[in-house]
Short mmCIF file of C-alpha atoms and ligand atoms in Angstrom, two decimals:
data_model
loop_
_atom_site.label_atom_id
_atom_site.label_comp_id
_atom_site.label_asym_id
_atom_site.label_seq_id
_atom_site.Cartn_x
_atom_site.Cartn_y
_atom_site.Cartn_z
CA MET A 1 12.45 -2.48 -72.75
CA SER A 2 15.28 -1.66 -70.74
CA ASN A 3 13.67 -1.36 -67.47
CA LEU A 4 13.31 -5.22 -67.48
CA ILE A 5 17.23 -5.56 -66.87
CA THR A 6 18.01 -6.42 -63.46
CA ILE A 7 21.05 -5.08 -61.78
CA GLU A 8 22.40 -8.49 -61.27
CA ARG A 9 22.15 -9.18 -65.28
CA HIS A 10 23.43 -5.57 -66.17
CA ILE A 11 26.42 -6.20 -64.01
CA LEU A 12 27.10 -9.70 -65.57
CA GLU A 13 26.87 -8.01 -68.84
CA GLN A 14 29.44 -5.27 -68.11
CA GLN A 15 31.71 -8.30 -67.22
CA LYS A 16 32.42 -8.58 -71.17
CA TYR A 17 34.64 -5.32 -70.76
CA PHE A 18 36.62 -7.09 -68.51
CA PRO A 19 38.34 -10.06 -70.36
CA ASP A 20 40.44 -11.23 -67.33
CA ALA A 21 37.61 -10.93 -65.05
CA SER A 22 36.95 -13.88 -62.65
CA GLY A 23 33.42 -12.87 -62.13
CA GLU A 24 34.55 -11.98 -58.66
CA LEU A 25 33.76 -8.08 -59.57
CA THR A 26 30.35 -9.17 -60.60
CA ASP A 27 29.69 -11.11 -57.51
CA LEU A 28 30.86 -8.52 -54.86
CA LEU A 29 28.67 -5.95 -56.89
CA ASN A 30 25.64 -8.31 -56.32
CA ASP A 31 26.70 -8.39 -52.84
CA VAL A 32 26.62 -4.95 -52.33
CA ALA A 33 23.16 -4.58 -54.13
CA PHE A 34 21.72 -7.44 -51.82
CA ALA A 35 23.06 -5.40 -48.64
CA ALA A 36 21.44 -2.14 -50.21
CA LYS A 37 17.97 -4.13 -50.39
CA LEU A 38 18.34 -5.09 -46.45
CA VAL A 39 19.16 -1.64 -45.47
CA ARG A 40 16.41 -0.38 -47.66
CA ARG A 41 13.85 -2.46 -46.03
CA GLU A 42 14.82 -1.09 -42.67
CA VAL A 43 15.14 2.43 -44.32
CA VAL A 44 11.65 2.78 -45.67
CA ARG A 45 9.73 1.51 -42.40
CA ALA A 46 11.89 3.30 -40.16
CA GLY A 47 9.18 5.19 -38.55
CA LEU A 48 7.57 1.82 -37.78
CA VAL A 49 9.87 -0.02 -35.89
CA ASP A 50 11.98 1.04 -33.18
CA ILE A 51 14.92 2.22 -35.25
CA LEU A 52 14.73 5.54 -35.16
CA GLY A 53 16.61 8.17 -32.83
CA PHE A 54 19.89 7.77 -31.26
CA THR A 55 21.79 4.77 -29.61
CA GLY A 56 23.24 6.94 -27.22
CA ASN A 57 26.91 5.99 -29.01
CA VAL A 58 29.08 8.56 -30.41
CA ASN A 59 31.15 7.16 -33.41
CA VAL A 60 35.04 7.87 -34.53
CA GLN A 61 33.43 11.06 -36.35
CA GLY A 62 32.42 12.38 -32.95
CA GLU A 63 28.91 12.04 -34.18
CA GLU A 64 25.79 10.83 -32.07
CA VAL A 65 24.88 7.41 -33.75
CA LYS A 66 21.53 6.66 -35.16
CA LYS A 67 20.11 3.28 -34.44
CA LEU A 68 19.59 3.06 -38.50
CA ASP A 69 23.32 4.24 -39.21
CA LEU A 70 24.33 1.12 -37.13
CA PHE A 71 21.82 -1.03 -38.29
CA ALA A 72 23.20 -0.12 -41.77
CA ASN A 73 26.88 -0.51 -41.03
CA GLU A 74 26.28 -4.19 -39.24
CA LYS A 75 23.73 -5.49 -42.41
CA ILE A 76 26.28 -4.19 -44.91
CA ILE A 77 29.64 -6.02 -42.89
CA SER A 78 27.53 -9.29 -42.30
CA ALA A 79 25.72 -9.08 -45.73
CA ILE A 80 28.88 -8.76 -47.73
CA GLY A 81 31.60 -10.22 -45.67
CA GLN A 82 30.16 -13.65 -45.43
CA HIS A 83 30.97 -14.18 -48.91
CA GLY A 84 34.67 -13.68 -48.24
CA ARG A 85 35.06 -11.85 -51.50
CA PHE A 86 36.60 -8.73 -49.55
CA ALA A 87 39.80 -9.09 -47.84
CA VAL A 88 39.36 -5.81 -46.10
CA MET A 89 36.99 -2.98 -45.42
CA GLY A 90 36.78 0.66 -44.25
CA SER A 91 33.54 2.21 -42.83
CA GLU A 92 32.84 5.67 -41.72
CA GLU A 93 31.19 3.84 -38.57
CA ASN A 94 34.24 1.96 -37.40
CA GLU A 95 37.72 3.71 -36.44
CA GLY A 96 39.83 0.83 -37.70
CA ILE A 97 39.77 -1.43 -40.84
CA ILE A 98 37.29 -4.03 -40.99
CA ILE A 99 39.02 -7.82 -41.64
CA PRO A 100 35.65 -9.45 -42.61
CA PRO A 101 35.38 -13.49 -41.87
CA LYS A 102 36.77 -15.62 -44.62
CA ASN A 103 39.02 -12.62 -46.01
CA GLU A 104 41.74 -15.24 -47.06
CA THR A 105 39.53 -15.60 -50.39
CA GLY A 106 38.99 -11.96 -50.74
CA SER A 107 40.71 -9.78 -53.84
CA TYR A 108 38.96 -6.65 -52.99
CA ALA A 109 38.87 -3.82 -50.44
CA LEU A 110 35.49 -2.37 -49.80
CA LEU A 111 35.14 1.47 -48.41
CA PHE A 112 31.67 2.62 -47.60
CA ASP A 113 29.51 5.03 -45.83
CA PRO A 114 26.65 2.87 -44.75
CA LEU A 115 24.14 5.91 -44.12
CA ASP A 116 25.09 9.50 -45.04
CA GLY A 117 22.69 12.18 -44.27
CA SER A 118 21.51 9.85 -41.27
CA SER A 119 20.64 13.39 -39.27
CA ASN A 120 17.99 13.39 -41.92
CA ILE A 121 16.26 10.05 -41.15
CA ASP A 122 13.78 11.13 -38.59
CA VAL A 123 12.34 13.78 -40.82
CA ASN A 124 12.22 11.64 -43.84
CA VAL A 125 14.44 13.48 -45.92
CA SER A 126 16.50 11.12 -48.10
CA VAL A 127 19.56 9.40 -47.20
CA GLY A 128 22.28 7.10 -49.03
CA THR A 129 24.78 4.30 -48.84
CA ILE A 130 28.38 5.28 -50.74
CA PHE A 131 30.45 2.45 -51.55
CA SER A 132 34.06 2.30 -53.03
CA ILE A 133 35.79 -0.90 -54.24
CA TYR A 134 39.58 -1.41 -54.93
CA LYS A 135 41.67 -4.32 -56.03
CA LEU A 136 44.16 -5.33 -53.29
CA LYS A 137 47.63 -4.18 -53.91
CA GLY A 138 49.27 -7.20 -52.91
CA ASN A 139 48.58 -11.03 -53.67
CA ASP A 140 47.75 -12.37 -50.23
CA PRO A 141 44.32 -11.65 -48.93
CA CYS A 142 45.54 -12.77 -45.58
CA LYS A 143 48.21 -9.84 -45.59
CA ALA A 144 45.42 -7.28 -46.40
CA SER A 145 45.84 -4.04 -44.34
CA ILE A 146 45.24 -0.24 -44.31
CA SER A 147 47.49 0.24 -46.98
CA ASP A 148 44.93 -1.43 -49.66
CA CYS A 149 42.11 1.07 -48.47
CA LEU A 150 44.69 4.17 -48.80
CA GLN A 151 44.50 3.81 -52.39
CA LYS A 152 43.98 6.93 -54.78
CA GLY A 153 40.26 7.20 -56.17
CA SER A 154 41.55 6.67 -59.60
CA GLU A 155 42.71 3.31 -58.72
CA GLN A 156 38.88 2.03 -58.13
CA VAL A 157 37.65 -0.47 -59.77
CA ALA A 158 34.25 0.29 -59.10
CA ALA A 159 31.85 2.78 -56.90
CA GLY A 160 28.21 3.53 -56.60
CA TYR A 161 25.66 4.87 -54.18
CA VAL A 162 22.09 3.97 -53.01
CA ILE A 163 19.70 7.04 -52.42
CA TYR A 164 16.77 6.06 -50.36
CA GLY A 165 14.31 8.65 -51.32
CA SER A 166 10.89 8.81 -52.71
CA SER A 167 12.00 5.87 -54.82
CA VAL A 168 15.24 3.81 -54.09
CA VAL A 169 17.95 4.05 -56.84
CA MET A 170 21.20 2.28 -57.19
CA VAL A 171 23.79 4.00 -59.29
CA TYR A 172 26.96 2.61 -59.98
CA THR A 173 30.16 2.39 -62.36
CA THR A 174 32.99 0.27 -63.06
CA GLY A 175 34.54 2.66 -65.38
CA GLN A 176 32.20 1.94 -68.28
CA GLY A 177 29.64 4.46 -67.91
CA VAL A 178 27.13 5.49 -65.22
CA HIS A 179 23.98 3.18 -64.56
CA GLY A 180 20.94 3.71 -62.35
CA PHE A 181 18.53 1.31 -61.10
CA THR A 182 14.99 1.69 -59.41
CA TYR A 183 13.96 -0.66 -56.89
CA ASP A 184 10.57 -2.31 -57.50
CA PRO A 185 9.34 -3.60 -54.21
CA THR A 186 6.83 -5.84 -56.15
CA ILE A 187 9.30 -8.02 -57.22
CA GLY A 188 12.10 -7.38 -55.16
CA GLU A 189 14.53 -6.31 -57.76
CA PHE A 190 16.66 -3.31 -58.70
CA LEU A 191 15.58 -2.30 -62.43
CA LEU A 192 17.56 -0.60 -64.78
CA SER A 193 15.99 3.11 -65.24
CA HIS A 194 18.83 5.35 -65.78
CA GLU A 195 21.10 3.92 -68.68
CA ASN A 196 24.54 5.32 -69.37
CA ILE A 197 23.82 8.53 -67.05
CA THR A 198 25.47 11.70 -68.37
CA THR A 199 25.54 14.97 -66.34
CA PRO A 200 25.16 18.24 -68.15
CA LYS A 201 28.16 20.46 -68.82
CA SER A 202 26.36 23.22 -66.88
CA GLY A 203 23.51 23.20 -64.67
CA LYS A 204 21.13 25.96 -63.09
CA TYR A 205 21.64 24.88 -59.25
CA TYR A 206 24.25 25.41 -57.07
CA SER A 207 24.51 23.37 -53.58
CA ILE A 208 26.32 24.85 -50.83
CA ASN A 209 25.40 25.38 -46.80
CA GLU A 210 24.87 29.43 -47.10
CA GLY A 211 24.35 29.04 -43.13
CA SER A 212 28.19 28.85 -43.04
CA TYR A 213 28.90 32.03 -44.68
CA ALA A 214 30.87 33.49 -41.63
CA GLN A 215 33.08 30.56 -41.82
CA PHE A 216 34.05 30.60 -45.38
CA ASN A 217 37.03 32.33 -46.95
CA GLU A 218 36.84 35.56 -48.91
CA ALA A 219 37.28 33.71 -52.34
CA THR A 220 34.10 31.47 -51.38
CA LYS A 221 32.09 34.63 -50.65
CA LYS A 222 33.31 36.21 -53.83
CA TYR A 223 31.96 32.89 -55.70
CA LEU A 224 28.39 33.09 -53.98
CA ASP A 225 28.29 36.75 -54.65
CA TYR A 226 29.15 35.89 -58.13
CA ILE A 227 26.61 32.88 -58.72
CA LYS A 228 23.67 34.85 -57.31
CA GLU A 229 24.24 38.31 -59.65
CA GLU A 230 21.70 38.91 -62.18
CA ASP A 231 23.21 37.93 -65.73
CA PRO A 232 20.79 36.04 -68.04
CA ALA A 233 24.08 35.66 -70.77
CA THR A 234 25.46 33.46 -67.94
CA GLY A 235 22.27 32.07 -66.69
CA ARG A 236 22.96 33.59 -63.36
CA PRO A 237 21.49 33.81 -60.45
CA TYR A 238 21.74 30.20 -60.14
CA SER A 239 18.98 28.70 -57.92
CA THR A 240 20.11 27.25 -54.60
CA ARG A 241 19.08 23.58 -54.02
CA TYR A 242 20.82 22.13 -50.83
CA ILE A 243 19.05 19.42 -49.02
CA GLY A 244 22.16 18.66 -46.31
CA SER A 245 22.31 14.97 -47.53
CA LEU A 246 25.16 14.76 -49.87
CA VAL A 247 23.94 11.50 -51.75
CA ALA A 248 20.49 13.52 -52.54
CA ASP A 249 22.26 16.86 -53.49
CA PHE A 250 24.71 14.89 -55.75
CA HIS A 251 22.18 12.73 -57.28
CA ARG A 252 20.08 15.69 -58.22
CA ASN A 253 22.88 17.63 -59.61
CA LEU A 254 24.32 14.61 -61.75
CA LEU A 255 20.69 14.13 -63.40
CA THR A 256 19.83 18.05 -63.80
CA GLY A 257 23.24 19.54 -63.93
CA GLY A 258 24.71 22.06 -61.45
CA VAL A 259 27.70 22.11 -58.79
CA PHE A 260 27.97 21.10 -54.70
CA VAL A 261 30.43 22.83 -53.05
CA TYR A 262 31.64 21.87 -49.60
CA PRO A 263 34.78 24.30 -49.11
CA PRO A 264 37.23 24.86 -46.43
CA THR A 265 35.59 26.51 -43.65
CA THR A 266 37.01 27.70 -40.25
CA LYS A 267 35.19 24.78 -38.55
CA HIS A 268 36.51 21.88 -40.97
CA LEU A 269 39.84 23.51 -42.26
CA ASN A 270 40.12 20.84 -44.80
CA GLY A 271 36.16 20.33 -45.54
CA LYS A 272 34.04 18.53 -43.67
CA LEU A 273 33.17 15.63 -46.34
CA ARG A 274 35.39 12.32 -46.44
CA LEU A 275 37.68 11.44 -48.91
CA MET A 276 37.86 7.88 -49.13
CA TYR A 277 33.91 6.93 -48.86
CA GLU A 278 32.22 9.94 -49.90
CA ALA A 279 34.44 12.16 -52.19
CA ASN A 280 36.24 9.39 -54.21
CA PRO A 281 33.27 7.19 -54.86
CA LEU A 282 31.32 10.30 -55.99
CA ALA A 283 34.25 11.84 -58.00
CA PHE A 284 34.54 8.31 -59.93
CA ILE A 285 30.68 8.28 -60.69
CA CYS A 286 30.70 12.34 -61.66
CA GLU A 287 33.94 11.79 -64.08
CA GLN A 288 32.24 8.86 -65.50
CA ALA A 289 29.28 10.88 -66.46
CA GLY A 290 31.52 13.64 -67.89
CA GLY A 291 31.68 15.92 -64.75
CA ARG A 292 34.33 17.26 -62.69
CA ALA A 293 35.48 16.71 -59.13
CA THR A 294 38.35 18.41 -57.33
CA ASN A 295 38.89 19.77 -53.94
CA GLY A 296 39.07 23.38 -55.72
CA ARG A 297 42.53 22.60 -56.93
CA THR A 298 43.50 19.21 -57.55
CA ARG A 299 41.57 16.36 -58.99
CA ILE A 300 39.73 14.16 -56.09
CA LEU A 301 40.59 11.02 -57.96
CA ASP A 302 44.44 12.26 -57.90
CA ILE A 303 44.73 12.68 -54.15
CA GLN A 304 47.21 10.18 -52.16
CA PRO A 305 45.15 9.28 -49.12
CA ALA A 306 46.91 9.29 -45.84
CA GLU A 307 44.44 8.39 -43.26
CA LEU A 308 41.37 6.34 -43.63
CA HIS A 309 38.73 8.97 -42.58
CA GLN A 310 40.79 11.82 -43.92
CA ARG A 311 38.65 15.16 -44.92
CA THR A 312 38.84 16.75 -48.18
CA PRO A 313 37.01 20.04 -49.66
CA LEU A 314 34.77 18.90 -52.56
CA TYR A 315 33.74 20.79 -55.95
CA ILE A 316 31.83 18.38 -57.78
CA GLY A 317 29.20 18.49 -60.95
CA SER A 318 29.07 19.99 -64.25
CA THR A 319 32.20 20.66 -65.39
CA GLU A 320 31.84 24.17 -66.52
CA ASP A 321 30.07 25.16 -63.41
CA VAL A 322 32.86 23.32 -61.18
CA ILE A 323 35.51 25.31 -63.04
CA VAL A 324 34.25 28.79 -62.63
CA ALA A 325 33.82 27.64 -58.61
CA GLU A 326 37.69 26.65 -58.81
CA GLU A 327 38.85 29.90 -60.47
CA PHE A 328 37.07 31.59 -57.60
CA GLU A 329 38.78 29.41 -54.78
CA GLN A 330 41.99 29.86 -56.67
CA GLY A 331 41.61 33.57 -56.77
CA LEU A 332 41.55 33.58 -60.67
CA ARG A 333 38.42 35.56 -60.70
P1 P6P B 1 26.44 20.70 -43.22
C1 P6P B 1 25.52 14.77 -43.46
O1 P6P B 1 25.63 14.80 -42.29
C2 P6P B 1 26.79 15.08 -44.42
O2 P6P B 1 27.70 14.14 -43.96
C3 P6P B 1 26.40 14.98 -45.95
O3 P6P B 1 25.68 14.13 -46.53
C4 P6P B 1 25.93 16.57 -46.38
O4 P6P B 1 26.48 16.92 -47.64
C5 P6P B 1 26.77 17.32 -45.38
O5 P6P B 1 27.16 16.57 -44.12
C6 P6P B 1 26.25 18.49 -44.70
O6 P6P B 1 26.94 19.26 -43.84
O7 P6P B 1 27.76 21.02 -42.65
O8 P6P B 1 26.16 21.42 -44.39
O9 P6P B 1 25.24 20.54 -42.49
#
């Protein structure tokens, strides 16, 4: 039975695809899985301990920091940083790069959003951790810098997310397909539950915040009008599904098919979502599952980053559905 395969064993088996692998990628993916268990422990009981609510601080994004945001960030940095496998990190919660202790032995860079969708924490809506892993560009980890973090998404060696929902699922790719693991609290293990995830070429869901309609450009408004028209031959109208938690919306569409769109708006001219630790890792996963991810014009994984926290519009999900949304954005429809 495949569900008796732990994530640690699966990661080890994936190593055979990397003949020159030193086992480091295996170790650091296990580090991430371990950190996910620590975060899960607090997320699933957040209502029982004094970890809900706000810290009273504002992060680099100008957003109020939830206690659980801060906890998740600190846990990931300490649980992963302690083994010295990462020479540099970039977090949604930290303005600059993080140089972990013992970084002199690291060969990789880690970008992560410790707890995305945190505004949903206090109302028990699914939230998620998203991570992205690169090899260092240089050979000297002591010289690891921001440039090791600002690599194109196509350079990722691994990416994944953990969704803390009705069950806790960790999904990852190393470029050899997409695999999902469901946490079994009775044994404290992530067990293989979704092997070789492939996303349908088209779906029936579209995910966009229609409350921002007044902020959308005319192309996006035309797309929304189109997707809601009655046309059984093209499966329209699509159903709207928008949780307001990127990982939850992405995960549903990945499994069932559909398209998630966060377009440019008058409030966020370059979109709201972050390239390095939201769009890139999810784009890597989506493409590995047979889907498509662009900013409406350019493949997400081809975007050359300029800043750690730069934003991007995001059109991601089932290939045929994303192409339709892009054609409206490009004025082709
Ligand atoms: P809006 C949550 O704050 C988040 O970063 C993503 O998880 C989510 O997809 C998006 O913002 C929701 O943004 O503007 O629709 O509320």
